[in-house]
Coordinates of N, CA and C in Angstrom, one line a residue:
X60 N 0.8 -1.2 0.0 CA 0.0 0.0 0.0 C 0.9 1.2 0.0
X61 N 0.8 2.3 -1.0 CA 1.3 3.2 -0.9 C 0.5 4.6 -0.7
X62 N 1.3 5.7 0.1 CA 0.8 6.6 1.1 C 1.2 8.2 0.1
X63 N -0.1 8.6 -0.4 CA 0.5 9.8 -0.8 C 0.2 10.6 0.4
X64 N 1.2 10.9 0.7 CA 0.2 12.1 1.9 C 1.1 13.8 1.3
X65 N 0.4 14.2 1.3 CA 1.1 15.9 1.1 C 0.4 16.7 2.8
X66 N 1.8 16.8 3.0 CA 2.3 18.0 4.5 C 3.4 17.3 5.6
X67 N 3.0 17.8 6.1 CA 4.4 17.2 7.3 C 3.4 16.4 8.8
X68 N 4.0 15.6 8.6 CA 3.4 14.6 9.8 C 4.3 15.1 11.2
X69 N 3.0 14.9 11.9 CA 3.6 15.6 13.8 C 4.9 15.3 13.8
X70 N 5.6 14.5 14.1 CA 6.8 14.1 14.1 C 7.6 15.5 13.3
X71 N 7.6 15.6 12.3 CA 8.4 16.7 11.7 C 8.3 17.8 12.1
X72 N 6.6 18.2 12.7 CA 6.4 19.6 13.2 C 7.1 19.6 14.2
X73 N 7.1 18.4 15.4 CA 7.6 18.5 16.6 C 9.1 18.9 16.6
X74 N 9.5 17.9 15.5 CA 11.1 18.5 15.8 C 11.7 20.1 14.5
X75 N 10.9 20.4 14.5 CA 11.1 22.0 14.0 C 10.4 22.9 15.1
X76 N 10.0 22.6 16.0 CA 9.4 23.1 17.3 C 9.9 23.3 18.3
X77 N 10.8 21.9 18.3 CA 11.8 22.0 19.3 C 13.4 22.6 19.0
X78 N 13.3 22.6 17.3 CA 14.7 23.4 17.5 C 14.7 24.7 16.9
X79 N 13.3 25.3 17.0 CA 13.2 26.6 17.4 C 13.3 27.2 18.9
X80 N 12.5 26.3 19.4 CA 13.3 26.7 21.1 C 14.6 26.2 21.6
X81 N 15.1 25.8 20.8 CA 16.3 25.3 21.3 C 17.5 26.9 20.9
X82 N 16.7 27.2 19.6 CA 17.6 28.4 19.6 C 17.0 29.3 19.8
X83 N 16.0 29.6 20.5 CA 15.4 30.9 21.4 C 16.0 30.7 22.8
X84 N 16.3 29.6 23.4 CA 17.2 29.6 24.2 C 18.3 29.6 24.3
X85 N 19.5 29.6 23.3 CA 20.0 30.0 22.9 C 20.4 31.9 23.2
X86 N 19.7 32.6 22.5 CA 19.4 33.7 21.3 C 19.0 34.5 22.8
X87 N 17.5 34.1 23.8 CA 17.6 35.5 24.5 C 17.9 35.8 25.5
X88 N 18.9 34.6 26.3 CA 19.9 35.3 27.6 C 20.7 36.4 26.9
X89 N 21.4 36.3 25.6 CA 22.5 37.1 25.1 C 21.8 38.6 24.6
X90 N 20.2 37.7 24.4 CA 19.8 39.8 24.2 C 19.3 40.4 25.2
X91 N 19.0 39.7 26.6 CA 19.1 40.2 27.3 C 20.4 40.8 28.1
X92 N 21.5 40.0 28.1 CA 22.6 41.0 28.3 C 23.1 41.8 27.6
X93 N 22.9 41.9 26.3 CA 23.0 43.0 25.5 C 22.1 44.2 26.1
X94 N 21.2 44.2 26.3 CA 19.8 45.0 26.6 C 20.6 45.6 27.8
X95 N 21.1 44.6 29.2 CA 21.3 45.4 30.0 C 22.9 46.1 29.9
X96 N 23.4 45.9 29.4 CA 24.6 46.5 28.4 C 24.2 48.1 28.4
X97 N 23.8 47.7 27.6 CA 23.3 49.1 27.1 C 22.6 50.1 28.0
X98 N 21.4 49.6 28.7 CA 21.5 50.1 29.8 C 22.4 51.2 31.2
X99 N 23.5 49.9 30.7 CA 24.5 50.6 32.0 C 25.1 51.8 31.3
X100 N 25.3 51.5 30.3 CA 26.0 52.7 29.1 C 25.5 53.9 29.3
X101 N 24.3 54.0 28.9 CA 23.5 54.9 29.3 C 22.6 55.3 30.5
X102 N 22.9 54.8 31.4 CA 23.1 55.3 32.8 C 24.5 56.1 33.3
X103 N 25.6 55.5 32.5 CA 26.7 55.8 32.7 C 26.9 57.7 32.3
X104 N 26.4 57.4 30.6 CA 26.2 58.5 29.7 C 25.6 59.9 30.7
X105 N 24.5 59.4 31.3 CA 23.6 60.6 31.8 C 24.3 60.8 32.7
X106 N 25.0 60.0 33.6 CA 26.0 60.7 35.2 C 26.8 61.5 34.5
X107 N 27.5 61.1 33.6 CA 28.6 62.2 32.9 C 28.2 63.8 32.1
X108 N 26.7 63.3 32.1 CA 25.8 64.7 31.6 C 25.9 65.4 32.6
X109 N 25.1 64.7 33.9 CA 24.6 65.6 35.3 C 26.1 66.4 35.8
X110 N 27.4 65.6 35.6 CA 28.5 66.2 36.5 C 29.1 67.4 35.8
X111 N 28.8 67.2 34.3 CA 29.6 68.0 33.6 C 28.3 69.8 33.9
X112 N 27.2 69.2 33.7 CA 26.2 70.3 34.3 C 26.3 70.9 35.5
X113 N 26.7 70.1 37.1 CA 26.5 70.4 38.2 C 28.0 71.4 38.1
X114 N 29.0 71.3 37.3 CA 30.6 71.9 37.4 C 30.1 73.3 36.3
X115 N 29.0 73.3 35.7 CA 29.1 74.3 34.7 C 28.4 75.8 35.8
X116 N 27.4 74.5 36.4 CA 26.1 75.2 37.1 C 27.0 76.0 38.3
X117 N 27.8 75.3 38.8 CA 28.8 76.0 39.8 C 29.4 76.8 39.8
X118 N 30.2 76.8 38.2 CA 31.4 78.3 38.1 C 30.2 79.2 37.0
X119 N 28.8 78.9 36.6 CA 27.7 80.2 36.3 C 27.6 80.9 37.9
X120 N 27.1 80.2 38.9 CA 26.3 81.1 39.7 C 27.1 81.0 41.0
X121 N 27.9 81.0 40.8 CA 29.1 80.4 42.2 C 28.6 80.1 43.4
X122 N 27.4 78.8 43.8 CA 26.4 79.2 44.3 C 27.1 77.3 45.0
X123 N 28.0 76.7 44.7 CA 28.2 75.6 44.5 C 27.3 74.8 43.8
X124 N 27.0 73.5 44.1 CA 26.1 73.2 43.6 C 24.6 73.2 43.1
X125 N 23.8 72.4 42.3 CA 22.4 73.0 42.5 C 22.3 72.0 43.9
X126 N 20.9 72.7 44.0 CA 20.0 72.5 44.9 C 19.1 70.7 44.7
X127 N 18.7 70.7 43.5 CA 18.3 70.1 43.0 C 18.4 68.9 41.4
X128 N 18.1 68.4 41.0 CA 18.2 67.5 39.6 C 17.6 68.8 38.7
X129 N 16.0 69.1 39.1 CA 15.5 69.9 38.5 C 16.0 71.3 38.1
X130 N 16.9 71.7 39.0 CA 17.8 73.0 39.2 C 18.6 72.9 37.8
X131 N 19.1 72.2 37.4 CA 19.9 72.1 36.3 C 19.4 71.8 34.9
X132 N 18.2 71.6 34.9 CA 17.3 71.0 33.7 C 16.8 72.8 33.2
X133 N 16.3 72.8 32.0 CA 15.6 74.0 31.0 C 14.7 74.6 32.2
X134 N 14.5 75.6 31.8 CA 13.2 76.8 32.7 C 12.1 76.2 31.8
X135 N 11.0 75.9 32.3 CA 9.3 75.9 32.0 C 9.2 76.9 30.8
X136 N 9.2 78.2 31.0 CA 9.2 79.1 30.2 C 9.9 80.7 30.5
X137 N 10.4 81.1 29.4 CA 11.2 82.4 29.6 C 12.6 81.8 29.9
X138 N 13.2 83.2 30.5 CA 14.7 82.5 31.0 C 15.2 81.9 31.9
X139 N 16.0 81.6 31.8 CA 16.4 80.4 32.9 C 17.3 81.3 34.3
X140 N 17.2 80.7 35.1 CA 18.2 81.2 36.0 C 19.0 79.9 36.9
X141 N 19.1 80.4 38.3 CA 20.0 79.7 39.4 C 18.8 78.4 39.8
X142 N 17.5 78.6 39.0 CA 16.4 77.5 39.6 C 16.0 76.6 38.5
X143 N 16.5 77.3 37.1 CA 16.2 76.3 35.9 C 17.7 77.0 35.2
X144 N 18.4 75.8 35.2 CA 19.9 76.7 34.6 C 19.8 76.1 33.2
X145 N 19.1 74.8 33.0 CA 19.0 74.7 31.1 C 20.8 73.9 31.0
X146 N 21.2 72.9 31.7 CA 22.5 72.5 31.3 C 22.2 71.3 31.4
X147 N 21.2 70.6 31.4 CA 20.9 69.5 31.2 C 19.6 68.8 30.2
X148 N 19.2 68.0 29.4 CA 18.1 68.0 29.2 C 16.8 67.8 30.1
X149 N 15.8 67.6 29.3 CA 14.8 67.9 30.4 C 14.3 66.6 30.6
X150 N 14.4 65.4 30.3 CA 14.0 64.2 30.6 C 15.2 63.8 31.8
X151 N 15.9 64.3 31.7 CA 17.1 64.0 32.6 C 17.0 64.7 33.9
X152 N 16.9 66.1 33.9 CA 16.2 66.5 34.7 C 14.9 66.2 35.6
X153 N 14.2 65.3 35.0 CA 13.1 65.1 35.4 C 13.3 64.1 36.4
X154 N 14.2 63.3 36.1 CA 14.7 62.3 36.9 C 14.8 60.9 36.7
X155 N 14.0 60.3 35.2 CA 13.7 59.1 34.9 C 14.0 59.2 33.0
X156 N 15.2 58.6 32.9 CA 15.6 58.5 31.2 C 16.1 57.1 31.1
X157 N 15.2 56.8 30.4 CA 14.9 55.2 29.7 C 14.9 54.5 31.1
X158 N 14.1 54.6 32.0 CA 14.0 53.0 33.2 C 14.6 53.6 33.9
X159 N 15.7 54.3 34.4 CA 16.6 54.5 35.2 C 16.1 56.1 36.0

């Protein structure tokens, strides 16, 4: 007796099933440490924003440091002074850029 069958019998699906998760296991511990990689980078990035701002904010208003995160970020509106000095951006300022 001969068997035309047209498709893939369980067997074949199973094992293309399994070595799709075989290489998703694989594939996303390493994008997850890539992920937090990057992360640290750019946590790294924004400290070196805030110090290079807190040293600018210092020798503008010889006031030592700010007071605040917010102290160093853009004024709302109009000009900036010793309470919005604008040496930082304003997501950064705000206190939360990308998760951190």
């Amino acid at each position: 007796m001969k068997k035309d069958s047209q498709g893939f019998s369980l067997i074949e699906l199973l094992i293309v099933v399994a070595i799709i998760l075989i290489i998703a296991a694989i594939a996303i511990p390493n994008l997850l440490k890539s992920r937090m990689a990057a992360n640290q980078a750019s946590a790294v990035g924004s400290l070196r924003t805030i110090d290079s701002g807190e040293i600018i904010y210092a020798s503008t208003y010889n006031t030592g440091y700010s007071p605040t995160l917010a102290a160093l970020g853009p004024p709302a509106s109009g000009n900036g002074g010793a309470s919005a000095a604008g040496v930082i951006p304003s997501d950064l300022a705000a206190g939360n850029k990308q998760g951190y």
